[in-house]
Structure formats: structure tokens, C-alpha cells
Amino acid sequence: MSPVTNGRVLFNAIPEDYPVPGTTTVYDTSETIDLENVPLNGGILIKVLILSVDPYMRGRLRAAEIESYLPAFPLGKPLVGGGIGVVLRSEAAGVEAGAHVRGLLAHQEYVIAPNLVALNLEIIERDPKLHWSVYIGAAGMPGETAFMGWREHSDAKKGEVAYISTGAGPVGSMVIQIAKQDGLKVIASAGSDEKVKFMKEIGADVAFNYKTTDVREVLAKEGPLDIFWDNVGGDQLDAAMEFAAKNARIIECGQISGYNNGPQPMKNPGLIFAKCLHLHGFLVAYLRPKHAAAFRAEFVPRLVSGEFKFTEDVTKGLEKVGDVILAVQKGTNTGKAVVVVAEE
Amino acid sequence: MSPVTNGRVLFNAIPEDYPVPGTTTVYDTSETIDLENVPLNGGILIKVLILSVDPYMRGRLRAAEIESYLPAFPLGKPLVGGGIGVVLRSEAAGVEAGAHVRGLLAHQEYVIAPNLVALNLEIIERDPKLHWSVYIGAAGMPGETAFMGWREHSDAKKGEVAYISTGAGPVGSMVIQIAKQDGLKVIASAGSDEKVKFMKEIGADVAFNYKTTDVREVLAKEGPLDIFWDNVGGDQLDAAMEFAAKNARIIECGQISGYNNGPQPMKNPGLIFAKCLHLHGFLVAYLRPKHAAAFRAEFVPRLVSGEFKFTEDVTKGLEKVGDVILAVQKGTNTGKAVVVVAEE
């Protein structure tokens, strides 16, 4: 077989605010790969099937000299993100052709991994009732984020009141359902009426469109809050703190309001001591060792059975990654954003 | 005996920024009291001996309609604060003349309490080695604040690095000594060279004057921080977050930077999730039930033995309360601010 194109999504320019498809990232077809003969040097040749596009990726589209919890994407190189691929060839012990792997994959059609560990890859199998895409969504990192963050930090008690921002997103929608299972009253917000409808369907007691309804009006009526799950920061966080109960827990999962326009300040941090608030930041990677077994045993089966609902926003074609990244930052996607790179 | 003057410190006008002695508060001598004949109606007549002036009191010098964790002082009425008095007469069961009581006392020379509970009063005895003033300082609320807040929220481990702002104050100086006892490296700051000297004497490994030394330079060299004990907020909190280690604990005891100039924002709350920070606000009143016994058994004996050092800034005369309130807000006092109202 002759070499084939190995399409790639490259980090091309540091965005000033929102990432611009075709400028911030470009789709490149200049490379080819000989799938049968490319030397693996003991490694694994992977055909990328599906990639996850997540809010946190915006943080990696930055200048290399700015420090953060994940390194910046190098300019001129492919993006990297959660994904699933199928092994085409392998020289690595214990990895057979045909196996599926999940982990951090470059945004390109074919990837050569020196071994599983180097790319945080694991061999996975799927339940026949769930598509592979679910394993980078509700049964993958976003689902883990919701389950593990809640279990570690919520200290949830039956009858308490929780408020969840981005309640229609892949993390927030899972938090809603977990909180309901724990017996809480759940308030949730999102940015469209369609999303509000979905949040009600999955059990939110109070759901509202933050673009058309004043968050403070809702929280004044439905609060005070014992738990706030924050994916937004900025004014949502300020409002939640204003209507927090004494000893409320604020789970800091992310602050998308600050990803594209610079950090959004917290207006009145004095409320932290005045209300005895507890703010917990977390990154899911550090919670996996403690909670992975419970996630598999208690959470994934509820996805398989259909008890927990999820939505996906599927885009076909690696060349669309830039558009999907922007949609996720703007919140115009509906459901977990995944890009299908190839069918098996 | 004929009636005597019952001097009082009244809340006279809501301050715009720093409280102004003689305007914000006024000393009033218009009332008299007949100590022998005033009806007690089953209550207790107390001669106020010593009053505590603390940073948090600024928060009560506000308009009544603004909500906070403690009610505003009513305009035209005496201030109220921690204090110690001696019982002159009592009609309450179990309270004898000559007993000493500690609790929330009005800022006046003589107080009639309907009972102990109404004013959160308790009968106390003192160790002969400690003056009464210590029981509203290191052996009182500020000491409890340090001991209980640290024990509840620090999760301190030997060898970790702690930074303590207002390290020469009645709370911060106790935190320094507790942290050293727990085997931590302690960085501490205060606003004068005299205070820096004191912080070194009580064990701080690194002590600096934040008015003449850049906090970020110190933390860059001596950090990263595992624990930040915050009495200041504002730029000190921002700096501590910048130099916090992953999983650092930030203990929010107070934010004096916001008491007189309005709330000081937290510049980059996104660091909370990026660094997996844990911020714990607390009010000592809620920690007493859990930690009071340990405070008496483990902390107070170290004051008696002299192992833990403390300083006091003693002012004589109830009419000076307004000046002392201002000094505490400006940080010009050196040591725990107490006002001696009367000798026994």
C-alpha cells in the first residue's frame, strides 16, 4: 500500500480572546504515512477514531512561557486531547492489533505511540449498549469529573440545595443526576431554552436560562445554597456566594468565563470567612486513583441501564476540530462535543 | 451610696472608611447608676474591668440594613465586645458577688445582665501566672481562633511551608507558634520592623515587613506555600495564591484589607481549580463546641508555662476605645489591644 495522507490539526497562532478556526488552529494535510511499513521501534500504530473537545483545552492554546496546570500546546504541532483509537499494528507486549485504546491522542488521523504509558493510554472495551463516543463523555473524563469531584468534595446531605452552572453540559448534566440521586434539591442553569428543557428532563427541580433570567432572582427564591458546582466563575460565582448558606461547599471544576477574556475576579472574597464557605478546586486526574473503582462499579452501570441520560453533539471530520473548539467555548454545542475522525 | 456615672462608648455615626474617634464613636457620661439599689430583676450587676478591641468589630460599625454574620451595632447604643468583669451583686442562681465573668459586654462601666446566657457570659477563673487580660487575648477569643482554625482546617504536615499574614497580631502570633510546634517552615509578615523582630523571636523562620519588602519576592524564594493563614485578603491573598503549591490550604480567618475600603476582589479565582486549592472560611464561635476542651488542655498550659509568647497593648480608660479601634484597623497597635476600664 502506498502512503496515505495523515491529516493533522495544528496549533497555529495564540488567540487573543476566542479561538478562531483556521487561524488559531489549521488543518494540515502535508504529511503522509505508510501504514504497513512505517517503523514502530517497539511501539504501537493507532488509527484515531474519535476525539473529545473539552472546555479546558482553551487553556492550552496559550504562550509556552505562561505556566499553568497543563503545558501549553507547542505552536506548529498537533493539538492533543482525549480520544479513542484502534490499534492497526503493534510491536508492544500485550497490545494486539484490533484492540481499542483510550487516552491522550494527537489530533491527527494516525498516531505512533512508543508505548501505552507515554500517552496515558489504556486498552478499553465497551459495553455493547454504549457507543465508543460515550467513553470519552459520560463514561469518560467528563463523567469521571462529575462523579469524582462530587464524591470527594460535596459532603452532600439529603434535602440540601445545590446549584449547578452549565447544567446541560457533559459534566453539569451528570452532576444534576448524581445530586438528585443523593436526594438534593437541584437548581441548574444553561444558556438556551433547549438546554433548560433537557435539564428538567434529567431531574433538575429548578432550571433556567441564565441569558434571559436573573440568576440572583432565582437564587433568592430557591436558595440559600448548600453546594455550588462551578464551571463558570465570574458573576455566577459571585451570585452563588451571595446566596450561599453558612458552611456551603463550592466545588471549583472550571471557570469558562475566564478562559477567553482573562481572569474574572471574585468580587467579595470576604464572604468566605463571613459565611464559613469551603471552596475546593480539583483536577480529575488526581482523583482517579481514589475513585476509579467506584466510578466503574456505581456510575457506568447507570449509563448502561439508561437511568442516567446524556447527550452528544457529534461532528464528523478532523478538519472541523477548530469549529468545535470555538462552539465549546461559546456554549453553542448541545451535549458532549465529540469529533469523529474515522469509522472503524 | 449615691448614683455614680456609668460611662459608655456609643456608636454615633457610620464611618465611610476608617472609623473616626469622637465621630464614629463617642464617649458619653450622661447616665448614672445606683450600684446598691438598682433593681436587678433576677439578674447580675457587673463592673466591667477590661475590654477586648478586635479587627472584626469594624464590620459591626455599619448600617443596620446591611446583612452580615454579626448584626450591626445599633446607632446611639453602646458598642459590645469581648470583655471581663467582676460581679458586684447577683440575684441569679449560681452567680456570686466577686465572681469573674467573661463574654460579650457592653462598652460601659457597669452592665446589668439578665442572666449569664443572654450575654454569652461564663464564670472564669485565672491561672495566677496570667493576668485577666490574657483571658480575652491569647487565652481567649484570639487564641481560640488560632488554635481551633488551625486544628480544623490546616491539615498541617511536618515539613510543609506556611505563610501567616499579620504574624505579630494576637491571632497570627499564635498561629506562628502552633505551626512551628507542628514542624512547619513558617513565613510571616507584619507592618513594622519591631513586629518583624517579635515574629522572629517567637519562631518564624522567615519574617518580613510587607511595607518595605515585596511579598512576591519572599514567597518566590521561600515558597511554594502549603498553607496560607489569611487575616488580610486583597493583594496578600492574591500573592499567596500565586505562590501556592498544589493542594494548598488557605484558611480564611479575616480580610482586614476590605474592612475600611470596601471588599477587595480576588484577582484570579481560576487558580482555585488549576492548583486544587482548598479555601476554608471559619468563625471561631462555631468551632468552640468541637475544640474547646483541647484548647484548655493543650494550648492554655503553654501560655502558663511561658512556652508560647504573647504581647499586649494595654490602654487605660473606657474613653479611649475609639482610638484603640482605629489603631487596630490601621495596625499601629503592637500586641493584643485591650482597654482597662477599671481596676478591681
XYZ file of C-alpha atoms in Angstrom:
688
model
C 0.000 0.000 0.000
C 1.309 3.415 -0.793
C 1.497 6.147 1.828
C -1.746 7.880 2.745
C -2.393 11.388 3.983
C -2.101 11.817 7.745
C -4.274 14.865 8.339
C -3.459 16.915 11.424
C -4.877 19.837 13.403
C -2.006 22.179 14.244
C -1.778 24.947 16.827
C -1.046 27.864 14.522
C -1.460 31.141 16.457
C -2.137 32.159 20.051
C -5.690 33.547 20.265
C -6.306 36.929 21.871
C -9.791 36.037 23.063
C -11.937 33.374 21.460
C -10.052 30.873 19.296
C -10.533 31.451 15.552
C -10.903 28.341 13.368
C -8.374 28.459 10.529
C -6.161 30.912 12.433
C -5.754 29.621 15.963
C -5.769 26.094 14.558
C -5.277 24.944 10.994
C -5.988 21.630 9.352
C -2.864 20.349 7.638
C -2.559 17.575 5.026
C 1.120 17.898 4.212
C 2.195 14.699 5.920
C 1.784 11.155 4.724
C 2.249 7.841 6.445
C 2.939 4.346 5.105
C 0.696 2.341 7.371
C 2.219 -1.027 6.507
C 5.879 -0.115 6.586
C 6.341 2.827 8.925
C 8.885 1.704 11.553
C 7.332 1.381 15.013
C 10.551 0.769 17.004
C 8.668 -1.337 19.504
C 5.655 0.964 19.541
C 2.009 0.995 18.502
C 0.340 2.348 15.349
C -3.085 3.737 16.176
C -5.867 4.832 13.877
C -7.694 7.670 15.646
C -11.451 7.087 15.654
C -12.915 9.798 17.835
C -11.651 12.839 19.716
C -13.041 14.732 22.682
C -13.250 18.526 22.618
C -13.445 19.998 26.114
C -13.549 23.470 27.692
C -10.176 23.050 29.418
C -8.383 22.856 26.051
C -8.636 26.618 25.697
C -6.101 26.913 28.493
C -3.503 25.049 26.438
C -3.875 27.437 23.483
C -1.518 29.906 25.098
C 2.072 31.141 25.030
C 4.516 28.497 26.236
C 6.096 30.775 28.830
C 2.854 31.161 30.809
C 2.690 28.489 33.475
C -0.446 26.563 34.279
C -1.538 23.129 35.374
C -1.098 21.686 31.871
C 1.638 22.691 29.423
C 0.775 24.972 26.526
C 0.327 23.301 23.147
C 3.546 23.863 21.168
C 2.993 26.152 18.185
C 3.155 24.335 14.852
C 2.421 20.959 16.421
C -0.823 18.992 16.549
C -3.246 19.557 19.388
C -3.586 16.731 21.883
C -6.731 15.629 23.660
C -8.737 12.747 24.968
C -9.597 10.228 22.296
C -10.165 6.665 21.283
C -8.345 4.771 18.556
C -7.930 1.276 17.221
C -4.576 -0.455 17.057
C -3.514 -1.163 13.459
C -0.102 -2.661 14.220
C 1.762 -3.252 17.442
C 5.238 -4.269 18.493
C 4.427 -3.608 22.160
C 3.920 -6.518 24.522
C 0.292 -7.062 25.469
C -1.111 -4.777 22.769
C -2.744 -6.543 19.835
C -3.955 -5.172 16.524
C -7.693 -4.586 16.728
C -7.612 -3.509 20.386
C -9.129 -0.152 21.296
C -7.161 2.357 23.275
C -8.251 5.478 25.145
C -6.017 8.300 26.281
C -4.276 11.459 25.161
C -4.097 11.339 21.382
C -2.651 13.860 18.974
C -5.263 15.438 16.732
C -4.224 13.519 13.646
C -5.525 10.580 11.718
C -2.763 8.169 12.692
C -0.566 8.204 15.753
C 2.510 6.155 16.627
C 2.789 5.667 20.367
C 6.117 4.422 21.783
C 4.068 2.504 24.381
C 0.819 2.823 26.305
C 2.233 4.749 29.251
C 3.768 7.559 27.198
C 0.348 8.788 26.047
C -1.583 7.765 29.148
C -3.274 5.102 27.029
C -5.312 2.247 28.333
C -6.862 -0.641 26.464
C -10.628 -0.454 26.854
C -13.664 -2.467 25.954
C -17.125 -1.091 25.586
C -20.486 -2.240 26.754
C -22.493 -3.194 23.655
C -25.181 -0.712 24.684
C -22.807 2.270 24.612
C -21.027 3.759 21.623
C -17.308 4.391 21.792
C -18.038 8.119 21.993
C -19.598 7.640 25.430
C -16.206 6.503 26.695
C -14.811 9.977 26.164
C -18.013 11.545 27.508
C -20.346 10.344 30.206
C -18.312 7.172 30.753
C -15.040 9.035 30.300
C -13.339 12.146 31.619
C -16.404 14.410 31.962
C -18.387 11.706 33.748
C -15.420 10.981 35.995
C -15.092 14.700 36.705
C -18.708 14.914 37.867
C -18.684 11.694 39.876
C -15.279 12.053 41.497
C -15.467 15.787 42.187
C -18.877 15.396 43.787
C -17.894 12.391 45.858
C -14.674 13.967 47.079
C -15.862 17.464 47.863
C -19.657 17.876 48.020
C -20.306 16.482 51.511
C -23.884 16.301 50.201
C -26.711 15.604 52.598
C -30.247 14.682 51.671
C -32.512 17.719 51.479
C -29.741 20.200 50.808
C -29.880 22.650 47.917
C -27.336 22.506 45.089
C -26.850 24.942 42.226
C -25.112 23.733 39.079
C -23.970 26.080 36.337
C -23.610 24.701 32.764
C -26.156 22.112 33.807
C -26.690 20.886 30.260
C -23.005 20.255 29.630
C -21.291 16.875 29.828
C -20.112 17.484 33.392
C -23.006 19.564 34.739
C -25.694 17.202 33.421
C -24.065 14.327 35.264
C -23.778 16.382 38.449
C -27.508 17.138 38.275
C -28.345 13.442 38.120
C -25.893 12.465 40.858
C -27.228 15.229 43.119
C -30.812 14.125 42.553
C -29.802 10.549 43.363
C -28.344 11.864 46.634
C -31.701 13.445 47.485
C -30.886 17.117 46.975
C -32.978 19.918 45.566
C -31.232 20.880 42.333
C -31.149 24.313 40.699
C -29.425 24.365 37.304
C -28.692 26.921 34.617
C -27.648 26.895 30.967
C -27.705 29.250 28.003
C -30.662 28.177 25.865
C -34.277 27.131 26.297
C -33.498 23.801 24.663
C -30.875 23.176 27.338
C -33.324 24.218 30.054
C -35.766 21.606 28.749
C -33.042 18.944 28.875
C -32.061 19.882 32.432
C -35.670 19.446 33.536
C -35.847 16.095 31.778
C -32.864 14.800 33.707
C -34.343 15.880 37.023
C -33.417 19.468 37.859
C -36.060 20.850 40.207
C -35.439 24.385 39.013
C -33.846 25.069 35.625
C -33.368 28.452 33.994
C -31.730 30.195 31.060
C -29.126 32.499 32.559
C -29.261 34.685 29.447
C -32.902 35.583 29.970
C -33.403 35.075 33.720
C -31.540 36.883 36.510
C -29.559 34.299 38.469
C -29.946 36.356 41.665
C -33.728 36.335 41.375
C -33.728 32.563 41.110
C -31.275 32.005 43.954
C -33.067 34.484 46.225
C -36.249 32.479 45.742
C -34.862 28.944 45.630
C -31.769 29.192 47.845
C -29.839 29.522 50.022
C -27.298 27.158 48.521
C -25.518 24.394 50.372
C -23.498 23.400 47.326
C -22.444 25.293 44.212
C -20.853 23.368 41.367
C -18.892 25.968 39.437
C -17.955 25.536 35.791
C -18.227 29.237 35.021
C -16.703 31.573 37.631
C -17.186 35.327 37.283
C -20.640 36.664 38.033
C -22.132 33.187 38.525
C -19.636 32.543 41.315
C -20.266 35.972 42.855
C -24.016 35.320 42.810
C -23.655 31.853 44.299
C -21.536 33.255 47.133
C -24.125 35.952 47.823
C -26.815 33.304 48.211
C -24.702 30.638 49.861
C -25.757 29.235 53.208
C -23.383 29.058 56.141
C -20.890 26.224 55.600
C -21.725 25.927 51.900
C -19.338 23.957 49.705
C -18.239 25.478 46.409
C -16.748 22.950 44.041
C -14.423 24.645 41.595
C -14.423 22.475 38.499
C -13.675 25.224 35.998
C -14.283 28.880 35.180
C -15.049 29.188 31.500
C -15.903 32.878 31.929
C -12.190 33.483 32.346
C -10.802 31.310 29.572
C -11.240 33.725 26.682
C -11.354 37.152 28.301
C -8.764 36.835 31.028
C -9.382 36.020 34.703
C -12.683 37.241 36.112
C -12.224 38.483 39.687
C -14.197 37.275 42.674
C -15.862 40.434 43.925
C -16.295 39.751 47.613
C -13.925 37.075 48.940
C -14.704 38.294 52.480
C -17.846 36.176 52.246
C -15.602 33.124 52.558
C -14.999 33.730 56.252
C -18.251 35.571 56.933
C -20.272 32.556 55.735
C -17.741 29.850 56.632
C -17.561 28.783 52.991
C -15.409 25.934 51.744
C -14.049 26.205 48.216
C -12.471 23.121 46.730
C -10.594 23.168 43.459
C -9.836 19.879 41.799
C -8.458 18.282 38.659
C -9.921 14.899 37.886
C -6.566 13.279 37.158
C -5.650 13.462 40.827
C -8.925 11.938 41.998
C -8.801 8.858 39.738
C -6.638 6.657 41.950
C -9.128 7.033 44.791
C -12.445 6.924 42.923
C -11.943 4.990 39.669
C -13.217 1.696 41.027
C -16.398 3.284 42.376
C -16.922 5.098 39.086
C -16.854 1.814 37.184
C -18.966 -0.045 39.740
C -21.564 2.596 40.598
C -21.720 5.144 37.822
C -21.125 3.466 34.442
C -23.823 0.819 35.034
C -26.380 3.653 35.344
C -25.379 4.840 31.880
C -25.710 1.323 30.510
C -29.134 0.855 32.074
C -30.340 4.226 30.807
C -31.024 5.540 34.304
C -28.563 8.399 33.726
C -29.159 10.324 30.487
C -26.593 12.080 28.385
C -26.484 13.972 25.109
C -23.773 14.149 22.491
C -23.003 16.712 19.826
C -21.212 14.719 17.155
C -19.200 16.386 14.386
C -17.679 14.346 11.573
C -14.239 15.131 10.187
C -10.938 16.014 11.829
C -10.849 19.244 9.832
C -13.787 20.508 11.938
C -11.918 20.479 15.257
C -11.348 24.250 15.203
C -15.076 24.921 14.824
C -15.915 22.549 17.646
C -13.349 24.122 19.963
C -14.985 27.505 19.377
C -18.506 26.094 19.851
C -17.496 24.625 23.213
C -16.049 27.959 24.358
C -19.179 29.808 23.213
C -21.529 27.157 24.543
C -23.312 26.728 21.209
C -22.868 22.952 21.241
C -25.643 20.887 22.763
C -24.254 17.885 24.551
C -20.803 16.410 24.823
C -18.736 17.612 21.873
C -17.003 14.779 20.023
C -15.316 14.712 16.640
C -15.490 11.505 14.655
C -12.210 11.195 12.804
C -12.844 7.817 11.197
C -15.251 4.939 11.281
C -13.646 1.621 12.103
C -24.228 55.451 98.218
C -25.429 57.948 95.677
C -25.550 57.128 91.972
C -22.269 57.173 90.061
C -21.549 57.946 86.435
C -21.892 54.973 84.112
C -19.615 55.994 81.239
C -20.454 54.462 77.870
C -18.974 54.277 74.371
C -21.795 54.861 71.890
C -21.970 54.110 68.183
C -22.575 57.609 66.872
C -22.118 57.668 63.072
C -21.448 55.115 60.359
C -17.867 55.542 59.135
C -17.182 55.919 55.413
C -13.742 54.340 55.604
C -11.647 54.277 58.768
C -13.561 54.868 61.983
C -13.010 58.344 63.466
C -12.705 58.566 67.258
C -15.174 61.104 68.586
C -17.352 60.847 65.466
C -17.856 57.173 64.727
C -17.922 56.530 68.445
C -18.387 58.972 71.294
C -17.754 58.638 74.991
C -20.874 59.512 76.928
C -21.213 60.308 80.637
C -24.882 61.270 80.740
C -26.064 58.146 82.552
C -25.727 57.304 86.193
C -26.311 54.129 88.113
C -27.080 53.448 91.768
C -24.929 50.415 92.358
C -26.528 49.438 95.627
C -30.146 49.941 94.754
C -30.569 49.491 91.016
C -33.177 46.731 90.564
C -31.689 43.573 89.056
C -34.948 41.670 88.490
C -33.149 38.369 88.995
C -30.087 39.461 87.053
C -26.447 40.270 87.643
C -24.699 43.620 88.138
C -21.253 43.555 86.603
C -18.405 46.011 86.915
C -16.524 45.943 83.626
C -12.791 45.523 84.177
C -11.287 45.020 80.743
C -12.491 45.059 77.155
C -11.100 43.491 74.034
C -10.777 45.512 70.817
C -10.587 43.298 67.760
C -10.413 43.750 63.968
C -13.813 42.148 63.363
C -15.576 44.952 65.270
C -15.200 47.232 62.238
C -17.772 45.060 60.485
C -20.395 45.904 63.098
C -19.896 49.655 62.631
C -22.218 49.632 59.619
C -25.762 50.443 58.573
C -28.303 48.092 60.138
C -29.851 47.119 56.799
C -26.627 45.546 55.513
C -26.588 41.877 56.397
C -23.517 40.097 57.682
C -22.541 37.329 60.062
C -22.974 39.591 63.097
C -25.646 42.274 63.469
C -24.683 45.914 63.051
C -24.229 47.912 66.243
C -27.383 49.994 66.737
C -26.728 53.723 66.368
C -26.893 55.599 69.642
C -26.282 52.485 71.711
C -23.094 51.262 73.372
C -20.684 49.060 71.450
C -20.478 45.450 72.561
C -17.397 43.265 72.616
C -15.491 40.597 74.430
C -14.657 41.534 77.981
C -14.176 40.534 81.573
C -15.989 41.890 84.554
C -16.492 41.242 88.228
C -19.890 40.571 89.733
C -20.916 43.292 92.208
C -24.365 41.945 93.027
C -26.293 38.954 91.805
C -29.813 37.619 92.072
C -29.055 34.805 89.632
C -28.625 31.264 90.892
C -25.028 30.091 90.925
C -23.547 33.537 90.405
C -21.926 35.072 93.470
C -20.642 38.594 94.037
C -16.893 38.620 93.480
C -17.003 36.080 90.674
C -15.384 36.995 87.360
C -17.325 36.658 84.148
C -16.172 36.667 80.532
C -18.354 37.241 77.496
C -19.987 39.892 75.367
C -20.105 43.043 77.428
C -21.456 46.463 76.510
C -18.771 49.127 76.390
C -19.818 50.797 79.605
C -18.557 50.850 83.150
C -21.394 48.845 84.642
C -23.644 46.295 82.968
C -26.766 44.569 84.192
C -27.117 41.124 82.663
C -30.496 39.363 82.935
C -28.565 36.107 83.249
C -25.323 34.527 82.033
C -26.719 33.063 78.829
C -28.153 36.318 77.471
C -24.693 37.858 77.089
C -22.826 34.627 76.394
C -21.193 35.015 79.771
C -19.250 32.349 81.568
C -17.740 32.389 85.027
C -13.983 32.043 84.723
C -11.003 31.688 86.975
C -7.484 32.644 86.068
C -4.178 30.942 86.499
C -2.186 33.045 88.969
C 0.571 33.390 86.355
C -1.714 35.065 83.810
C -3.406 38.441 84.082
C -7.110 38.728 83.372
C -6.282 40.479 80.110
C -4.780 37.253 78.755
C -8.215 35.673 79.000
C -9.519 37.979 76.302
C -6.285 37.569 74.314
C -4.029 34.572 73.972
C -6.161 32.509 76.356
C -9.370 33.957 74.937
C -11.003 34.510 71.577
C -7.878 35.333 69.525
C -6.008 32.315 70.911
C -9.028 30.118 70.315
C -9.268 31.459 66.777
C -5.669 30.476 66.056
C -5.815 27.087 67.751
C -9.226 25.985 66.539
C -8.950 27.315 62.979
C -5.566 25.673 62.555
C -6.663 22.373 64.024
C -9.878 22.231 61.993
C -8.588 23.364 58.614
C -4.800 23.339 58.253
C -4.252 19.617 57.618
C -0.671 20.535 58.521
C 2.104 18.049 57.911
C 5.643 18.262 59.232
C 7.982 19.931 56.776
C 5.296 21.878 54.973
C 5.540 25.617 54.398
C 3.040 28.029 55.951
C 2.672 31.754 55.352
C 0.956 33.853 58.006
C -0.068 37.449 57.410
C -0.415 39.800 60.435
C 2.038 37.476 62.144
C 2.601 39.861 65.055
C -1.089 40.164 65.862
C -2.907 38.291 68.608
C -4.109 35.584 66.213
C -1.185 35.448 63.781
C 1.448 35.279 66.518
C -0.301 32.245 67.996
C -0.564 30.599 64.575
C 3.190 31.039 64.086
C 3.917 29.219 67.329
C 1.396 26.441 66.680
C 2.771 25.913 63.171
C 6.329 25.715 64.469
C 5.220 23.215 67.068
C 3.749 21.132 64.230
C 7.127 21.129 62.489
C 6.419 23.511 59.617
C 8.594 26.111 57.990
C 6.934 29.423 58.831
C 6.979 32.602 56.769
C 5.307 35.576 58.455
C 4.705 39.231 57.681
C 3.728 42.360 59.577
C 3.901 46.112 59.102
C 6.852 47.304 61.200
C 10.416 46.264 61.913
C 9.568 45.954 65.595
C 6.879 43.425 64.693
C 9.320 41.569 62.428
C 11.700 41.246 65.363
C 8.908 39.841 67.529
C 7.893 37.311 64.864
C 11.472 36.046 64.715
C 11.607 35.788 68.497
C 8.551 33.560 68.544
C 9.990 31.235 65.927
C 9.157 32.432 62.414
C 11.808 31.072 60.053
C 11.294 33.961 57.649
C 9.782 37.254 58.812
C 9.405 40.418 56.770
C 7.884 43.887 56.782
C 5.320 43.889 53.985
C 5.557 47.682 53.746
C 9.219 47.583 52.766
C 9.639 44.105 51.245
C 7.789 42.717 48.223
C 5.712 39.765 49.373
C 6.096 38.098 45.950
C 9.887 38.212 46.182
C 9.779 36.490 49.549
C 7.260 33.832 48.502
C 9.091 33.132 45.223
C 12.211 32.408 47.229
C 10.745 30.695 50.288
C 7.615 29.033 48.885
C 5.667 27.406 47.430
C 3.087 27.530 50.192
C 1.206 24.545 51.557
C -0.806 26.697 53.962
C -1.750 30.368 53.945
C -3.346 31.837 57.036
C -5.207 34.890 55.810
C -6.082 37.809 58.068
C -5.705 40.384 55.302
C -7.196 39.409 51.928
C -6.614 41.646 48.900
C -3.135 41.625 47.446
C -1.761 39.342 50.176
C -4.313 36.703 49.225
C -3.604 37.145 45.510
C 0.121 36.751 46.142
C -0.353 33.680 48.317
C -2.481 32.048 45.618
C 0.171 32.792 43.005
C 2.786 31.017 45.099
C 0.572 28.267 46.479
C 1.535 24.653 45.959
C -0.909 22.146 44.538
C -3.450 21.190 47.193
C -2.578 24.152 49.385
C -4.978 25.078 52.159
C -5.989 28.706 52.578
C -7.506 29.448 55.949
C -9.742 32.490 55.747
C -9.746 33.989 59.206
C -10.374 37.584 58.162
C -9.656 40.172 55.467
C -8.814 43.443 57.142
C -7.872 44.984 53.777
C -11.577 45.058 52.986
C -12.965 46.318 56.280
C -12.404 50.026 55.731
C -12.235 50.440 51.953
C -14.883 48.025 50.765
C -14.348 44.443 49.554
C -11.036 43.788 47.825
C -11.525 41.382 44.900
C -9.635 38.151 44.397
C -7.890 38.698 41.092
C -7.554 35.186 39.748
C -10.010 32.711 41.297
C -9.246 30.310 38.416
C -6.161 29.317 40.401
C -8.503 27.523 42.807
C -9.140 24.703 40.358
C -5.846 24.988 38.470
C -3.902 24.381 41.709
C -6.524 22.296 43.504
C -6.665 24.840 46.316
C -8.876 24.478 49.359
C -10.182 27.670 50.957
C -11.824 27.368 54.332
C -13.651 30.226 55.955
C -14.466 29.956 59.623
C -15.839 31.840 62.610
C -14.441 30.692 65.910
C -17.833 30.566 67.621
C -18.805 27.548 65.534
C -15.592 25.667 66.289
C -15.764 26.015 70.083
C -18.010 23.024 70.765
C -15.558 20.731 68.998
C -12.221 22.168 70.129
C -12.745 23.959 73.461
C -11.575 21.047 75.583
C -8.368 20.629 73.569
C -7.756 24.376 73.760
C -7.887 24.278 77.555
C -5.848 21.092 77.821
C -3.202 21.648 75.175
C -2.928 25.352 74.461
C -3.526 27.359 77.630
C -0.895 25.411 79.629
C 1.719 26.532 77.086
C 0.817 30.131 77.873
C 1.063 29.478 81.588
C 4.453 27.796 81.232
C 5.759 30.592 79.037
C 6.430 28.274 76.102
C 4.074 30.332 73.938
C 4.768 34.073 73.978
C 2.278 36.871 73.542
C 2.282 40.650 73.647
C -0.367 43.050 74.815
C -1.034 46.668 74.009
C -2.852 47.955 77.073
C -4.764 51.238 77.051
C -6.308 52.607 80.214
C -9.695 54.285 80.190
C -13.004 53.442 78.549
C -12.970 56.837 76.836
C -10.015 55.633 74.720
C -11.940 52.850 72.985
C -12.400 54.865 69.781
C -8.650 55.436 69.473
C -7.918 51.775 70.035
C -10.477 50.694 67.433
C -8.733 52.906 64.892
C -5.272 51.661 65.902
C -6.358 48.062 65.391
C -7.713 48.848 61.918
C -4.535 50.703 60.988
C -2.275 48.140 62.613
C -0.469 50.703 64.737
C -1.021 48.735 67.928
C 1.669 46.291 68.975
C 0.171 43.213 70.536
C -3.315 42.332 71.615
C -5.307 45.518 72.097
C -7.089 45.667 75.427
C -8.732 48.550 77.229
C -8.615 48.575 81.005
C -11.871 50.100 82.195
C -11.323 49.670 85.908
C -9.016 48.033 88.373
C -10.724 45.657 90.745
